CSV table of C-alpha atoms in Angstrom, one decimal:
chain,number,residue,atom,x,y,z
A,297,MET,CA,0.0,0.0,0.0
A,298,SER,CA,1.4,3.4,-1.0
A,299,ILE,CA,1.4,6.4,1.3
A,300,PHE,CA,-1.2,8.0,-0.9
A,301,GLU,CA,-3.6,5.0,-0.6
A,302,TYR,CA,-3.0,5.0,3.2
A,303,LEU,CA,-3.8,8.7,3.5
A,304,ALA,CA,-6.7,8.6,1.0
A,305,THR,CA,-8.5,6.1,3.2
A,306,MET,CA,-8.7,8.6,6.1
A,307,VAL,CA,-9.6,11.5,3.8
A,308,ALA,CA,-12.3,9.4,2.1
A,309,ILE,CA,-13.9,8.3,5.3
A,310,VAL,CA,-14.3,11.8,6.6
A,311,LEU,CA,-15.4,13.1,3.2
A,312,GLY,CA,-17.9,10.2,3.0
A,313,LEU,CA,-19.4,11.3,6.3
A,314,ALA,CA,-19.6,14.9,5.0
A,315,ALA,CA,-21.4,13.7,1.8
A,316,ALA,CA,-23.9,11.8,4.0
A,317,ASN,CA,-24.5,15.0,6.0
A,318,LEU,CA,-25.1,17.0,2.8
A,319,LEU,CA,-27.4,14.4,1.3
A,320,LYS,CA,-29.4,14.2,4.6
A,321,ALA,CA,-29.6,18.0,4.7
A,322,PHE,CA,-30.7,18.1,1.1
A,323,SER,CA,-33.5,15.6,1.8
A,324,LYS,CA,-34.6,17.7,4.8
A,325,THR,CA,-34.9,20.8,2.6
A,326,ILE,CA,-37.2,19.0,0.3
A,327,ILE,CA,-39.3,17.3,3.0
A,328,THR,CA,-39.6,20.0,5.7
A,329,ILE,CA,-39.2,23.4,4.0
A,330,ASN,CA,-41.4,25.3,1.5
A,331,TRP,CA,-39.5,25.0,-1.8
A,332,ARG,CA,-40.6,28.5,-3.0
A,333,GLY,CA,-39.4,30.1,0.2
A,334,LEU,CA,-36.1,28.9,1.7
A,335,GLY,CA,-36.1,25.3,0.3
A,336,TRP,CA,-34.3,26.2,-3.0
A,337,PHE,CA,-31.7,28.3,-1.1
A,338,LEU,CA,-30.7,25.5,1.3
A,339,SER,CA,-30.9,22.9,-1.4
A,340,LEU,CA,-28.5,25.0,-3.5
A,341,TRP,CA,-26.1,25.1,-0.6
A,342,CYS,CA,-26.2,21.3,-0.2
A,343,THR,CA,-25.7,20.8,-4.0
A,344,ILE,CA,-22.8,23.2,-4.4
A,345,LEU,CA,-21.1,21.9,-1.2
A,346,LEU,CA,-21.4,18.4,-2.6
A,347,LEU,CA,-19.6,19.6,-5.8
A,348,VAL,CA,-17.0,21.3,-3.6
A,349,LEU,CA,-16.5,18.0,-1.8
A,350,LEU,CA,-15.9,16.2,-5.1
A,351,GLY,CA,-13.6,18.9,-6.3
A,352,PHE,CA,-11.6,18.7,-3.1
A,353,PHE,CA,-11.2,14.9,-3.4
A,354,TRP,CA,-9.9,15.4,-6.9
A,355,ALA,CA,-7.5,18.2,-5.8
A,356,PHE,CA,-6.3,15.9,-3.0
A,357,TRP,CA,-5.6,13.2,-5.6
A,358,ARG,CA,-3.8,15.7,-7.9
A,359,LEU,CA,-1.6,17.0,-5.1
A,360,TYR,CA,-0.7,13.8,-3.3
A,361,SER,CA,-1.1,10.9,-5.7
A,362,ASP,CA,2.6,11.0,-6.6
A,363,SER,CA,3.8,11.4,-3.0
A,364,ILE,CA,6.2,8.8,-1.8
A,365,GLU,CA,6.7,10.4,1.6
A,366,ILE,CA,4.7,12.8,3.7
A,367,SER,CA,5.2,13.8,7.4
A,368,ILE,CA,2.5,13.4,9.9
A,369,TRP,CA,2.5,17.2,10.4
A,370,GLU,CA,2.0,17.9,6.7
A,371,PHE,CA,-0.9,15.5,6.7
A,372,ILE,CA,-2.5,17.0,9.7
A,373,CYS,CA,-1.9,20.6,8.7
A,374,VAL,CA,-2.9,20.3,5.0
A,375,PRO,CA,-5.4,17.7,3.9
A,376,PHE,CA,-6.7,16.5,7.2
A,377,PHE,CA,-7.3,20.1,8.5
A,378,LEU,CA,-9.2,20.9,5.3
A,379,VAL,CA,-11.3,17.7,5.5
A,380,ILE,CA,-12.1,18.5,9.1
A,381,CYS,CA,-13.2,22.0,8.3
A,382,PHE,CA,-15.3,20.8,5.4
A,383,PHE,CA,-16.9,18.1,7.5
A,384,LEU,CA,-17.7,20.6,10.2
A,385,SER,CA,-19.3,23.0,7.7
A,386,THR,CA,-21.6,20.2,6.6
A,387,GLU,CA,-22.5,19.5,10.3
A,388,PHE,CA,-23.1,23.2,10.9
A,389,LEU,CA,-25.2,23.8,7.7
A,390,PRO,CA,-28.3,25.5,9.2
A,391,VAL,CA,-31.1,23.2,8.0
A,392,PRO,CA,-34.0,22.7,10.5
A,393,GLU,CA,-34.3,19.1,11.7
A,394,ASN,CA,-38.1,18.6,11.1
A,395,SER,CA,-41.3,20.4,10.2
A,396,GLU,CA,-43.1,19.4,13.4
A,397,ASP,CA,-41.1,21.9,15.5
A,398,LYS,CA,-42.7,24.8,13.6
A,399,ILE,CA,-39.4,26.7,13.5
A,400,ASP,CA,-39.2,29.6,11.1
A,401,PRO,CA,-36.5,28.4,8.7
A,402,TYR,CA,-35.5,32.0,7.9
A,403,LYS,CA,-34.9,32.9,11.5
A,404,TYR,CA,-33.2,29.5,12.2
A,405,PHE,CA,-30.8,30.0,9.3
A,406,ILE,CA,-29.8,33.6,10.4
A,407,GLU,CA,-29.4,32.6,14.0
A,408,ALA,CA,-27.4,29.4,13.3
A,409,ARG,CA,-25.3,30.6,10.3
A,410,LYS,CA,-22.0,31.6,12.1
A,411,PRO,CA,-20.4,28.2,12.8
A,412,PHE,CA,-21.2,27.2,9.2
A,413,PHE,CA,-19.6,30.2,7.6
A,414,ILE,CA,-16.7,30.3,10.0
A,415,THR,CA,-15.7,26.7,9.1
A,416,LEU,CA,-16.4,27.4,5.4
A,417,PHE,CA,-14.2,30.5,5.7
A,418,LEU,CA,-11.4,28.5,7.4
A,419,PHE,CA,-11.6,25.9,4.7
A,420,TRP,CA,-11.3,28.4,1.8
A,421,ALA,CA,-8.6,30.5,3.6
A,422,HIS,CA,-6.5,27.4,4.2
A,423,PHE,CA,-7.2,26.0,0.8
A,424,THR,CA,-6.1,29.2,-0.8
A,425,ILE,CA,-2.9,29.8,1.3
A,426,VAL,CA,-1.6,26.2,1.6
A,427,PRO,CA,-0.5,25.5,-2.1
A,428,SER,CA,2.3,28.0,-1.8
A,429,PHE,CA,3.6,26.3,1.3
A,430,ILE,CA,3.7,22.8,-0.2
A,431,GLY,CA,5.2,24.0,-3.5
A,432,TYR,CA,2.2,23.7,-5.7
A,433,GLU,CA,2.1,26.4,-8.5
A,434,GLN,CA,-1.3,27.9,-9.1
A,435,PRO,CA,-2.3,30.1,-12.0
A,436,VAL,CA,-3.0,33.7,-11.0
A,437,LEU,CA,-6.7,33.5,-11.9
A,438,GLU,CA,-7.1,30.4,-9.7
A,439,ILE,CA,-5.5,32.3,-6.8
A,440,TYR,CA,-7.9,35.3,-7.4
A,441,PHE,CA,-10.9,33.0,-7.4
A,442,GLY,CA,-9.6,31.4,-4.2
A,443,TRP,CA,-9.5,34.7,-2.5
A,444,LEU,CA,-13.0,35.5,-3.9
A,445,MET,CA,-14.3,32.4,-2.2
A,446,VAL,CA,-12.6,33.4,1.1
A,447,ILE,CA,-14.2,36.9,0.9
A,448,LEU,CA,-17.6,35.4,0.1
A,449,SER,CA,-17.4,32.8,2.8
A,450,PHE,CA,-16.4,35.5,5.4
A,451,SER,CA,-19.3,37.8,4.3
A,452,GLY,CA,-21.7,35.0,5.3
A,453,ILE,CA,-20.7,35.6,8.9
A,454,LEU,CA,-21.6,39.3,8.7
A,455,LEU,CA,-24.8,39.2,6.6
A,456,THR,CA,-28.0,39.3,8.6
A,457,THR,CA,-30.8,39.1,6.1
A,458,ILE,CA,-32.1,36.2,4.2
A,459,ARG,CA,-32.2,38.3,1.0
A,460,ALA,CA,-28.5,39.0,1.3
A,461,HIS,CA,-27.8,35.3,2.0
A,462,LYS,CA,-29.8,34.3,-1.1
A,463,ILE,CA,-27.6,36.6,-3.2
A,464,LEU,CA,-24.6,35.2,-1.4
A,465,VAL,CA,-25.3,31.6,-2.3
A,466,LEU,CA,-25.8,32.6,-5.9
A,467,LEU,CA,-22.5,34.5,-6.0
A,468,TRP,CA,-20.7,31.7,-4.0
A,469,SER,CA,-22.0,29.1,-6.5
A,470,ALA,CA,-21.0,31.2,-9.5
A,471,GLY,CA,-17.5,31.8,-8.0
A,472,PHE,CA,-16.9,28.2,-7.3
A,473,LEU,CA,-18.2,27.0,-10.7
A,474,SER,CA,-16.2,29.7,-12.5
A,475,GLN,CA,-13.1,28.5,-10.6
A,476,GLU,CA,-13.7,24.9,-11.7
A,477,ALA,CA,-14.4,26.0,-15.3
A,478,LEU,CA,-11.0,27.8,-15.2
A,479,GLN,CA,-9.3,24.7,-14.0
A,480,ILE,CA,-10.9,22.6,-16.8
A,481,ALA,CA,-9.8,25.2,-19.3
A,482,ILE,CA,-6.2,25.2,-18.0
A,483,GLY,CA,-6.2,21.4,-18.1
A,484,LEU,CA,-7.1,21.3,-21.8
């Protein structure tokens, strides 16, 4: 077993749990929340975060698949820290548990948003800064998109209205998808 296969096992387990969280949250948005109100908004967060999860798994493979040696500290400080932040952001995604509680989903989202956006901010800040420390060259546009994601993630902590958060999820999704399209274009 190579070092990459060994590390990928731990990363895959935590990412698998994060994917389960997102799929469970997505099903709750469909079952418990009015689709025309907040349902589409939370469903979009679940969907785009699932795409981020897959993108991170591919990035992990791209960065570490050729590794023949990695220290425990590099593993803890780079991929494992990122995986933990991502998992926690899926745990903290503010989706009401069930419809019987009669919780206002708008109020619930605004009151419970900070842990979600803090962990999302930490994920993107770390993901944007780390490549330079491990010697991975990123194109300038990819770096700019990374910083855009950091700013958008941080703004979620500060925004206090649902309307602003609806705009934020659209901008966040557009930023992430544009970054992925740029990576595809670079790869061609």
